[in-house]
PDB file of C-alpha atoms in Angstrom:
ATOM      1  CA  ASP A   1     -82.187  52.028 -79.109  1.00  0.00           C
ATOM      2  CA  ALA A   2     -82.829  50.258 -75.834  1.00  0.00           C
ATOM      3  CA  GLY A   3     -82.236  52.223 -72.683  1.00  0.00           C
ATOM      4  CA  VAL A   4     -80.278  51.132 -69.650  1.00  0.00           C
ATOM      5  CA  ILE A   5     -81.324  47.627 -68.639  1.00  0.00           C
ATOM      6  CA  GLN A   6     -81.266  46.405 -65.055  1.00  0.00           C
ATOM      7  CA  SER A   7     -82.055  43.052 -63.538  1.00  0.00           C
ATOM      8  CA  PRO A   8     -83.689  41.877 -61.461  1.00  0.00           C
ATOM      9  CA  ARG A   9     -86.377  44.552 -61.069  1.00  0.00           C
ATOM     10  CA  HIS A  10     -87.245  43.301 -57.605  1.00  0.00           C
ATOM     11  CA  GLU A  11     -85.203  41.263 -55.177  1.00  0.00           C
ATOM     12  CA  VAL A  12     -86.243  39.999 -51.773  1.00  0.00           C
ATOM     13  CA  THR A  13     -83.629  38.215 -49.732  1.00  0.00           C
ATOM     14  CA  GLU A  14     -82.774  37.382 -46.179  1.00  0.00           C
ATOM     15  CA  MET A  15     -80.103  38.989 -44.105  1.00  0.00           C
ATOM     16  CA  GLY A  16     -76.699  37.447 -44.691  1.00  0.00           C
ATOM     17  CA  GLN A  17     -77.376  36.359 -48.248  1.00  0.00           C
ATOM     18  CA  GLU A  18     -75.377  37.505 -51.250  1.00  0.00           C
ATOM     19  CA  VAL A  19     -77.142  39.821 -53.679  1.00  0.00           C
ATOM     20  CA  THR A  20     -76.020  40.580 -57.219  1.00  0.00           C
ATOM     21  CA  LEU A  21     -77.545  43.391 -59.244  1.00  0.00           C
ATOM     22  CA  ARG A  22     -76.918  43.654 -62.958  1.00  0.00           C
ATOM     23  CA  CYS A  23     -76.781  46.482 -65.462  1.00  0.00           C
ATOM     24  CA  LYS A  24     -76.404  46.826 -69.209  1.00  0.00           C
ATOM     25  CA  PRO A  25     -75.611  50.415 -70.221  1.00  0.00           C
ATOM     26  CA  ILE A  26     -76.695  52.076 -73.431  1.00  0.00           C
ATOM     27  CA  SER A  27     -74.467  50.989 -76.293  1.00  0.00           C
ATOM     28  CA  GLY A  28     -71.717  53.492 -76.967  1.00  0.00           C
ATOM     29  CA  HIS A  29     -71.824  55.046 -73.526  1.00  0.00           C
ATOM     30  CA  ASP A  30     -68.415  55.139 -71.892  1.00  0.00           C
ATOM     31  CA  TYR A  31     -69.567  56.021 -68.379  1.00  0.00           C
ATOM     32  CA  LEU A  32     -71.588  53.858 -66.015  1.00  0.00           C
ATOM     33  CA  PHE A  33     -72.872  54.946 -62.621  1.00  0.00           C
ATOM     34  CA  TRP A  34     -74.439  53.073 -59.713  1.00  0.00           C
ATOM     35  CA  TYR A  35     -76.764  55.032 -57.410  1.00  0.00           C
ATOM     36  CA  ARG A  36     -78.833  54.053 -54.393  1.00  0.00           C
ATOM     37  CA  GLN A  37     -82.078  55.756 -53.375  1.00  0.00           C
ATOM     38  CA  THR A  38     -83.710  55.670 -49.947  1.00  0.00           C
ATOM     39  CA  MET A  39     -86.272  57.906 -48.306  1.00  0.00           C
ATOM     40  CA  MET A  40     -83.810  58.941 -45.623  1.00  0.00           C
ATOM     41  CA  ARG A  41     -80.757  59.689 -47.745  1.00  0.00           C
ATOM     42  CA  GLY A  42     -82.214  60.366 -51.178  1.00  0.00           C
ATOM     43  CA  LEU A  43     -80.277  59.423 -54.307  1.00  0.00           C
ATOM     44  CA  GLU A  44     -76.593  58.761 -53.648  1.00  0.00           C
ATOM     45  CA  LEU A  45     -73.747  57.942 -55.982  1.00  0.00           C
ATOM     46  CA  LEU A  46     -72.034  54.691 -55.035  1.00  0.00           C
ATOM     47  CA  ILE A  47     -69.429  54.216 -57.751  1.00  0.00           C
ATOM     48  CA  TYR A  48     -68.811  55.027 -61.384  1.00  0.00           C
ATOM     49  CA  PHE A  49     -66.762  53.599 -64.231  1.00  0.00           C
ATOM     50  CA  ASN A  50     -65.144  55.117 -67.284  1.00  0.00           C
ATOM     51  CA  ASN A  51     -64.300  52.681 -70.075  1.00  0.00           C
ATOM     52  CA  ASN A  52     -64.826  49.783 -67.649  1.00  0.00           C
ATOM     53  CA  VAL A  53     -62.361  51.202 -65.095  1.00  0.00           C
ATOM     54  CA  PRO A  54     -63.640  52.249 -61.642  1.00  0.00           C
ATOM     55  CA  ILE A  55     -62.951  55.952 -61.204  1.00  0.00           C
ATOM     56  CA  ASP A  56     -64.565  56.887 -57.901  1.00  0.00           C
ATOM     57  CA  ASP A  57     -65.855  54.400 -55.353  1.00  0.00           C
ATOM     58  CA  SER A  58     -65.915  56.783 -52.408  1.00  0.00           C
ATOM     59  CA  GLY A  59     -69.675  56.392 -52.153  1.00  0.00           C
ATOM     60  CA  MET A  60     -69.562  52.645 -51.558  1.00  0.00           C
ATOM     61  CA  PRO A  61     -70.817  52.339 -47.983  1.00  0.00           C
ATOM     62  CA  GLU A  62     -68.528  49.565 -46.799  1.00  0.00           C
ATOM     63  CA  ASP A  63     -66.549  46.520 -47.816  1.00  0.00           C
ATOM     64  CA  ARG A  64     -69.673  44.451 -48.148  1.00  0.00           C
ATOM     65  CA  PHE A  65     -70.322  46.288 -51.405  1.00  0.00           C
ATOM     66  CA  SER A  66     -68.345  45.618 -54.557  1.00  0.00           C
ATOM     67  CA  ALA A  67     -68.834  46.502 -58.204  1.00  0.00           C
ATOM     68  CA  LYS A  68     -67.305  45.240 -61.397  1.00  0.00           C
ATOM     69  CA  MET A  69     -67.473  46.059 -65.068  1.00  0.00           C
ATOM     70  CA  PRO A  70     -65.862  43.213 -67.006  1.00  0.00           C
ATOM     71  CA  ASN A  71     -66.778  44.699 -70.386  1.00  0.00           C
ATOM     72  CA  ALA A  72     -68.447  47.708 -71.955  1.00  0.00           C
ATOM     73  CA  SER A  73     -71.902  46.166 -71.910  1.00  0.00           C
ATOM     74  CA  PHE A  74     -72.182  44.706 -68.422  1.00  0.00           C
ATOM     75  CA  SER A  75     -71.712  45.699 -64.808  1.00  0.00           C
ATOM     76  CA  THR A  76     -72.582  44.118 -61.482  1.00  0.00           C
ATOM     77  CA  LEU A  77     -73.074  45.453 -57.994  1.00  0.00           C
ATOM     78  CA  LYS A  78     -72.689  42.828 -55.302  1.00  0.00           C
ATOM     79  CA  ILE A  79     -73.595  42.954 -51.634  1.00  0.00           C
ATOM     80  CA  GLN A  80     -72.183  40.225 -49.422  1.00  0.00           C
ATOM     81  CA  PRO A  81     -73.454  39.723 -46.796  1.00  0.00           C
ATOM     82  CA  SER A  82     -76.637  41.734 -47.153  1.00  0.00           C
ATOM     83  CA  GLU A  83     -78.244  43.568 -44.224  1.00  0.00           C
ATOM     84  CA  PRO A  84     -81.730  45.060 -43.736  1.00  0.00           C
ATOM     85  CA  ARG A  85     -80.299  48.589 -43.964  1.00  0.00           C
ATOM     86  CA  ASP A  86     -79.251  47.817 -47.543  1.00  0.00           C
ATOM     87  CA  SER A  87     -82.919  47.838 -48.545  1.00  0.00           C
ATOM     88  CA  ALA A  88     -83.274  50.524 -51.207  1.00  0.00           C
ATOM     89  CA  VAL A  89     -83.772  51.096 -54.923  1.00  0.00           C
ATOM     90  CA  TYR A  90     -80.519  50.722 -56.815  1.00  0.00           C
ATOM     91  CA  PHE A  91     -80.224  52.600 -60.087  1.00  0.00           C
ATOM     92  CA  CYS A  92     -77.709  52.173 -62.839  1.00  0.00           C
ATOM     93  CA  ALA A  93     -77.136  55.099 -65.206  1.00  0.00           C
ATOM     94  CA  SER A  94     -74.935  55.639 -68.227  1.00  0.00           C
ATOM     95  CA  SER A  95     -73.670  58.576 -70.250  1.00  0.00           C
ATOM     96  CA  ARG A  96     -71.788  58.905 -73.505  1.00  0.00           C
ATOM     97  CA  THR A  97     -69.097  61.097 -71.993  1.00  0.00           C
ATOM     98  CA  GLY A  98     -68.340  62.492 -68.572  1.00  0.00           C
ATOM     99  CA  GLY A  99     -68.464  66.117 -67.603  1.00  0.00           C
ATOM    100  CA  ALA A 100     -71.884  67.610 -68.092  1.00  0.00           C
ATOM    101  CA  ASP A 101     -73.237  64.941 -70.409  1.00  0.00           C
ATOM    102  CA  THR A 102     -76.725  63.637 -69.700  1.00  0.00           C
ATOM    103  CA  GLN A 103     -76.983  60.545 -67.536  1.00  0.00           C
ATOM    104  CA  TYR A 104     -79.733  58.125 -68.506  1.00  0.00           C
ATOM    105  CA  PHE A 105     -81.145  56.023 -65.701  1.00  0.00           C
ATOM    106  CA  GLY A 106     -82.292  52.441 -65.809  1.00  0.00           C
ATOM    107  CA  PRO A 107     -85.587  51.334 -64.222  1.00  0.00           C
ATOM    108  CA  GLY A 108     -83.897  50.387 -60.962  1.00  0.00           C
ATOM    109  CA  THR A 109     -83.799  47.302 -58.778  1.00  0.00           C
ATOM    110  CA  ARG A 110     -85.887  47.401 -55.628  1.00  0.00           C
ATOM    111  CA  LEU A 111     -84.001  45.429 -52.985  1.00  0.00           C
ATOM    112  CA  THR A 112     -85.613  44.260 -49.778  1.00  0.00           C
ATOM    113  CA  VAL A 113     -83.467  42.534 -47.193  1.00  0.00           C
ATOM    114  CA  LEU A 114     -85.490  40.821 -44.472  1.00  0.00           C
TER     115      LEU A 114
ATOM    116  CA  GLN B   1     -68.628  67.749 -48.376  1.00  0.00           C
ATOM    117  CA  LYS B   2     -70.934  68.523 -51.253  1.00  0.00           C
ATOM    118  CA  GLU B   3     -74.533  69.216 -50.254  1.00  0.00           C
ATOM    119  CA  VAL B   4     -77.615  70.005 -52.266  1.00  0.00           C
ATOM    120  CA  GLU B   5     -80.656  71.257 -50.397  1.00  0.00           C
ATOM    121  CA  GLN B   6     -84.266  71.264 -51.502  1.00  0.00           C
ATOM    122  CA  ASN B   7     -87.527  71.833 -49.706  1.00  0.00           C
ATOM    123  CA  SER B   8     -89.149  68.405 -49.546  1.00  0.00           C
ATOM    124  CA  GLY B   9     -92.678  69.798 -49.894  1.00  0.00           C
ATOM    125  CA  PRO B  10     -95.252  68.831 -50.820  1.00  0.00           C
ATOM    126  CA  LEU B  11     -95.642  71.935 -52.915  1.00  0.00           C
ATOM    127  CA  SER B  12     -99.231  72.296 -54.057  1.00  0.00           C
ATOM    128  CA  VAL B  13     -99.965  74.463 -57.107  1.00  0.00           C
ATOM    129  CA  PRO B  14    -103.259  74.968 -58.957  1.00  0.00           C
ATOM    130  CA  GLU B  15    -103.456  73.808 -62.538  1.00  0.00           C
ATOM    131  CA  GLY B  16    -102.390  76.519 -64.960  1.00  0.00           C
ATOM    132  CA  ALA B  17    -100.294  78.396 -62.405  1.00  0.00           C
ATOM    133  CA  ILE B  18     -96.507  78.705 -62.221  1.00  0.00           C
ATOM    134  CA  ALA B  19     -94.680  76.188 -60.047  1.00  0.00           C
ATOM    135  CA  SER B  20     -91.387  77.391 -58.581  1.00  0.00           C
ATOM    136  CA  LEU B  21     -88.858  74.856 -57.318  1.00  0.00           C
ATOM    137  CA  ASN B  22     -85.706  75.918 -55.526  1.00  0.00           C
ATOM    138  CA  CYS B  23     -82.324  74.385 -54.767  1.00  0.00           C
ATOM    139  CA  THR B  24     -79.168  75.548 -53.009  1.00  0.00           C
ATOM    140  CA  TYR B  25     -75.751  73.923 -53.129  1.00  0.00           C
ATOM    141  CA  SER B  26     -72.687  74.165 -50.943  1.00  0.00           C
ATOM    142  CA  ASP B  27     -69.778  73.443 -53.282  1.00  0.00           C
ATOM    143  CA  ARG B  28     -68.614  76.584 -55.085  1.00  0.00           C
ATOM    144  CA  GLY B  29     -66.757  74.363 -57.542  1.00  0.00           C
ATOM    145  CA  SER B  30     -70.051  73.112 -58.932  1.00  0.00           C
ATOM    146  CA  GLN B  31     -70.184  73.782 -62.654  1.00  0.00           C
ATOM    147  CA  SER B  32     -73.193  71.954 -64.052  1.00  0.00           C
ATOM    148  CA  PHE B  33     -76.720  71.853 -62.738  1.00  0.00           C
ATOM    149  CA  PHE B  34     -79.505  69.493 -63.610  1.00  0.00           C
ATOM    150  CA  TRP B  35     -83.194  69.094 -62.919  1.00  0.00           C
ATOM    151  CA  TYR B  36     -84.603  65.570 -63.000  1.00  0.00           C
ATOM    152  CA  ARG B  37     -88.235  64.570 -62.700  1.00  0.00           C
ATOM    153  CA  GLN B  38     -89.153  61.327 -60.964  1.00  0.00           C
ATOM    154  CA  TYR B  39     -92.628  59.851 -60.970  1.00  0.00           C
ATOM    155  CA  SER B  40     -93.517  57.526 -58.118  1.00  0.00           C
ATOM    156  CA  GLY B  41     -91.940  54.129 -58.648  1.00  0.00           C
ATOM    157  CA  LYS B  42     -90.035  55.261 -61.731  1.00  0.00           C
ATOM    158  CA  SER B  43     -86.477  56.289 -62.504  1.00  0.00           C
ATOM    159  CA  PRO B  44     -85.297  59.898 -62.733  1.00  0.00           C
ATOM    160  CA  GLU B  45     -85.485  61.525 -66.151  1.00  0.00           C
ATOM    161  CA  LEU B  46     -83.654  64.681 -67.167  1.00  0.00           C
ATOM    162  CA  ILE B  47     -85.741  67.805 -67.721  1.00  0.00           C
ATOM    163  CA  MET B  48     -83.108  70.491 -68.094  1.00  0.00           C
ATOM    164  CA  PHE B  49     -79.499  71.391 -67.455  1.00  0.00           C
ATOM    165  CA  ILE B  50     -77.838  74.763 -67.040  1.00  0.00           C
ATOM    166  CA  TYR B  51     -74.214  75.846 -66.836  1.00  0.00           C
ATOM    167  CA  SER B  52     -74.222  79.633 -67.021  1.00  0.00           C
ATOM    168  CA  ASN B  53     -75.685  82.290 -64.791  1.00  0.00           C
ATOM    169  CA  GLY B  54     -79.086  83.511 -65.877  1.00  0.00           C
ATOM    170  CA  ASP B  55     -82.137  81.866 -67.341  1.00  0.00           C
ATOM    171  CA  LYS B  56     -82.544  78.991 -69.748  1.00  0.00           C
ATOM    172  CA  GLU B  57     -85.933  78.239 -71.252  1.00  0.00           C
ATOM    173  CA  ASP B  58     -87.240  75.031 -72.793  1.00  0.00           C
ATOM    174  CA  GLY B  59     -90.934  74.985 -73.522  1.00  0.00           C
ATOM    175  CA  ARG B  60     -92.870  75.405 -70.295  1.00  0.00           C
ATOM    176  CA  PHE B  61     -89.708  74.990 -68.228  1.00  0.00           C
ATOM    177  CA  THR B  62     -87.211  77.672 -67.208  1.00  0.00           C
ATOM    178  CA  ALA B  63     -84.067  76.992 -65.221  1.00  0.00           C
ATOM    179  CA  GLN B  64     -82.428  79.855 -63.370  1.00  0.00           C
ATOM    180  CA  LEU B  65     -78.879  79.861 -62.021  1.00  0.00           C
ATOM    181  CA  ASN B  66     -77.147  82.290 -59.684  1.00  0.00           C
ATOM    182  CA  LYS B  67     -73.667  81.031 -58.882  1.00  0.00           C
ATOM    183  CA  ALA B  68     -72.863  83.928 -56.556  1.00  0.00           C
ATOM    184  CA  SER B  69     -75.790  82.941 -54.351  1.00  0.00           C
ATOM    185  CA  GLN B  70     -75.278  79.215 -55.034  1.00  0.00           C
ATOM    186  CA  TYR B  71     -78.873  78.946 -56.037  1.00  0.00           C
ATOM    187  CA  VAL B  72     -80.668  77.222 -58.883  1.00  0.00           C
ATOM    188  CA  SER B  73     -84.387  77.103 -59.555  1.00  0.00           C
ATOM    189  CA  LEU B  74     -86.900  75.564 -61.938  1.00  0.00           C
ATOM    190  CA  LEU B  75     -90.065  77.295 -63.042  1.00  0.00           C
ATOM    191  CA  ILE B  76     -92.895  75.350 -64.638  1.00  0.00           C
ATOM    192  CA  ARG B  77     -95.411  77.539 -66.457  1.00  0.00           C
ATOM    193  CA  ASP B  78     -98.997  76.526 -67.156  1.00  0.00           C
ATOM    194  CA  SER B  79     -98.699  73.635 -64.704  1.00  0.00           C
ATOM    195  CA  GLN B  80    -100.498  70.445 -65.673  1.00  0.00           C
ATOM    196  CA  PRO B  81    -101.615  67.524 -63.489  1.00  0.00           C
ATOM    197  CA  SER B  82     -99.058  65.409 -65.366  1.00  0.00           C
ATOM    198  CA  ASP B  83     -96.334  67.609 -63.865  1.00  0.00           C
ATOM    199  CA  SER B  84     -97.112  66.120 -60.449  1.00  0.00           C
ATOM    200  CA  ALA B  85     -93.912  64.321 -59.486  1.00  0.00           C
ATOM    201  CA  THR B  86     -90.781  64.674 -57.387  1.00  0.00           C
ATOM    202  CA  TYR B  87     -88.226  67.078 -58.837  1.00  0.00           C
ATOM    203  CA  LEU B  88     -84.581  66.381 -58.098  1.00  0.00           C
ATOM    204  CA  CYS B  89     -81.882  68.995 -58.290  1.00  0.00           C
ATOM    205  CA  ALA B  90     -78.397  67.668 -59.078  1.00  0.00           C
ATOM    206  CA  VAL B  91     -74.992  69.279 -59.350  1.00  0.00           C
ATOM    207  CA  LYS B  92     -71.684  68.208 -60.774  1.00  0.00           C
ATOM    208  CA  VAL B  93     -68.184  69.497 -60.156  1.00  0.00           C
ATOM    209  CA  SER B  94     -66.240  69.483 -63.402  1.00  0.00           C
ATOM    210  CA  GLY B  95     -62.806  68.072 -63.816  1.00  0.00           C
ATOM    211  CA  GLY B  96     -60.665  65.669 -61.845  1.00  0.00           C
ATOM    212  CA  GLY B  97     -62.849  62.701 -62.564  1.00  0.00           C
ATOM    213  CA  ALA B  98     -65.729  64.107 -60.563  1.00  0.00           C
ATOM    214  CA  ASP B  99     -68.380  62.993 -62.994  1.00  0.00           C
ATOM    215  CA  GLY B 100     -70.987  61.690 -60.614  1.00  0.00           C
ATOM    216  CA  LEU B 101     -74.025  63.732 -59.681  1.00  0.00           C
ATOM    217  CA  THR B 102     -74.838  64.939 -56.189  1.00  0.00           C
ATOM    218  CA  PHE B 103     -78.592  65.018 -55.750  1.00  0.00           C
ATOM    219  CA  GLY B 104     -80.895  66.860 -53.425  1.00  0.00           C
ATOM    220  CA  LYS B 105     -83.625  64.816 -51.775  1.00  0.00           C
ATOM    221  CA  GLY B 106     -86.213  66.311 -54.081  1.00  0.00           C
ATOM    222  CA  THR B 107     -89.359  68.415 -53.896  1.00  0.00           C
ATOM    223  CA  HIS B 108     -92.694  66.692 -54.190  1.00  0.00           C
ATOM    224  CA  LEU B 109     -94.899  68.775 -56.487  1.00  0.00           C
ATOM    225  CA  ILE B 110     -98.661  68.356 -56.640  1.00  0.00           C
ATOM    226  CA  ILE B 111    -100.665  70.099 -59.362  1.00  0.00           C
ATOM    227  CA  GLN B 112    -104.275  70.439 -58.281  1.00  0.00           C
ATOM    228  CA  PRO B 113    -106.838  70.183 -61.117  1.00  0.00           C
TER     229      PRO B 113
END
């Protein structure tokens, strides 16, 4: 079975541009998580979904960030407008259930905003 | 605010020795504890999880949990160069929709051949 799929793997953009990151969770997993990793702040939870419904978006840094999950096999994280401080690796993870179930991480998208 | 603290390292251990990684957490409501390994440029991968006080062993790895002291550790026996990576401690508070993980910043482990 394929793991979590993310695209693009690398994204370089200029400040002010819109960025869209994509994620396909593992089939059958009801939970999807978006994390961001930087050297300064480590790995932080941004938002997570259960059965396509956003449950907790308290980690979303500001209104420039938005996330959607239109169906069980696809989610997007959008940044508009992007800023240099958004440069980070963005990971998507999924799990079959919530609670203490294992979260499986995708390969990540390395975002650089110039 | 939930916090997870780890010594950033680097922690240098000779090959074949025991590597000991430590983590403390601030939220007493934390119920589940995870250790992830992350190689440079790669995504985190789960090594072990533990829920109950005491030790849990899986091959060369042992997780230890002490909820009273809010402390969790990971021991790696017979350390191998391939164990060189960053080890992330993560905690989760059960219930109430709190399903996301709170991660420490990780400990960089170097196994010297």
